[in-house]
């Protein structure tokens, strides 16, 4: 029996091949790129702010920014409906 040239016992190589199949790039292919990129880090205060739950005021503000003639959710209701009832709906949307 001839050896399979595509077979490998190397787990990292197999994982890279699987990822390459699904998204076109393996993590090891990106390493040189990320070595060149200077990443920014968040301080503890910014992390704390990002981890806080949304407020109903923030949800209402986002609702008012949506274009009114499109249904943005699977319920089929347009943003105009959500804008009309934002005060009633925002507290319920917090639970999602």
Short mmCIF file of C-alpha atoms in Angstrom, two decimals:
data_model
loop_
_atom_site.label_atom_id
_atom_site.label_comp_id
_atom_site.label_asym_id
_atom_site.label_seq_id
_atom_site.Cartn_x
_atom_site.Cartn_y
_atom_site.Cartn_z
CA UNK A 1 0.00 0.00 0.00
CA UNK A 2 1.31 3.45 -0.90
CA UNK A 3 1.49 6.09 1.82
CA UNK A 4 -1.11 8.85 1.65
CA UNK A 5 0.78 12.10 0.96
CA UNK A 6 -2.05 14.11 2.57
CA UNK A 7 -2.19 12.09 5.78
CA UNK A 8 -0.47 13.41 8.87
CA UNK A 9 -0.07 12.39 12.48
CA UNK A 10 0.75 15.96 13.46
CA UNK A 11 -2.32 17.29 15.32
CA UNK A 12 -1.37 20.96 14.77
CA UNK A 13 -0.99 20.36 11.04
CA UNK A 14 -4.36 18.59 10.89
CA UNK A 15 -6.06 21.45 12.77
CA UNK A 16 -4.47 23.99 10.43
CA UNK A 17 -5.72 21.99 7.43
CA UNK A 18 -9.25 21.87 8.85
CA UNK A 19 -9.29 25.60 9.55
CA UNK A 20 -7.85 26.31 6.10
CA UNK A 21 -10.75 24.32 4.58
CA UNK A 22 -13.38 26.25 6.52
CA UNK A 23 -12.12 29.84 6.49
CA UNK A 24 -9.26 29.76 4.01
CA UNK A 25 -6.49 30.62 6.47
CA UNK A 26 -4.76 28.61 9.16
CA UNK A 27 -3.74 30.30 12.42
CA UNK A 28 -0.07 29.57 11.71
CA UNK A 29 -0.39 31.49 8.41
CA UNK A 30 -1.39 34.61 10.36
CA UNK A 31 1.48 34.58 12.85
CA UNK A 32 3.87 36.67 10.71
CA UNK A 33 1.12 39.25 10.22
CA UNK A 34 0.32 39.52 13.92
CA UNK A 35 4.01 39.83 14.73
CA UNK A 36 3.99 43.09 12.74
CA UNK A 37 0.78 44.51 14.19
CA UNK A 38 0.97 46.57 17.34
CA UNK A 39 -2.10 45.59 19.32
CA UNK A 40 -3.71 47.97 21.75
CA UNK A 41 -4.75 46.77 25.19
CA UNK A 42 -7.63 47.98 27.31
CA UNK A 43 -6.96 49.11 30.84
CA UNK A 44 -8.97 47.71 33.76
CA UNK A 45 -11.41 50.62 33.80
CA UNK A 46 -12.33 50.15 30.13
CA UNK A 47 -12.71 46.40 30.67
CA UNK A 48 -15.01 47.07 33.61
CA UNK A 49 -17.15 49.42 31.51
CA UNK A 50 -17.44 46.86 28.70
CA UNK A 51 -18.54 44.17 31.14
CA UNK A 52 -21.36 46.23 32.63
CA UNK A 53 -24.87 45.25 31.55
CA UNK A 54 -26.66 47.47 29.06
CA UNK A 55 -29.10 50.02 30.44
CA UNK A 56 -32.61 50.53 29.11
CA UNK A 57 -31.54 54.05 28.10
CA UNK A 58 -28.72 52.63 25.96
CA UNK A 59 -31.10 50.17 24.32
CA UNK A 60 -33.64 52.93 23.61
CA UNK A 61 -30.86 55.11 22.13
CA UNK A 62 -29.81 52.31 19.76
CA UNK A 63 -33.43 51.71 18.73
CA UNK A 64 -33.82 55.39 17.79
CA UNK A 65 -30.71 55.17 15.58
CA UNK A 66 -32.10 52.31 13.45
CA UNK A 67 -33.53 53.05 9.99
CA UNK A 68 -37.31 52.94 10.40
CA UNK A 69 -38.31 51.10 7.24
CA UNK A 70 -36.48 47.81 7.82
CA UNK A 71 -37.17 44.76 9.95
CA UNK A 72 -33.92 44.16 11.79
CA UNK A 73 -35.03 41.06 13.68
CA UNK A 74 -36.66 37.77 12.81
CA UNK A 75 -39.99 38.95 14.26
CA UNK A 76 -40.61 40.98 11.08
CA UNK A 77 -41.37 44.17 13.00
CA UNK A 78 -39.77 47.28 11.58
CA UNK A 79 -37.61 49.66 13.57
CA UNK A 80 -40.48 52.18 13.34
CA UNK A 81 -42.52 49.87 15.58
CA UNK A 82 -39.65 49.57 18.06
CA UNK A 83 -39.19 53.35 18.04
CA UNK A 84 -42.87 53.91 18.74
CA UNK A 85 -42.79 51.55 21.73
CA UNK A 86 -39.15 51.89 22.83
CA UNK A 87 -40.10 52.94 26.36
CA UNK A 88 -42.21 49.81 26.82
CA UNK A 89 -39.92 47.40 24.94
CA UNK A 90 -36.48 48.48 26.22
CA UNK A 91 -36.88 46.91 29.69
CA UNK A 92 -37.97 43.64 28.07
CA UNK A 93 -35.08 43.71 25.62
CA UNK A 94 -32.69 43.90 28.58
CA UNK A 95 -33.66 40.34 29.48
CA UNK A 96 -32.58 38.89 26.11
#
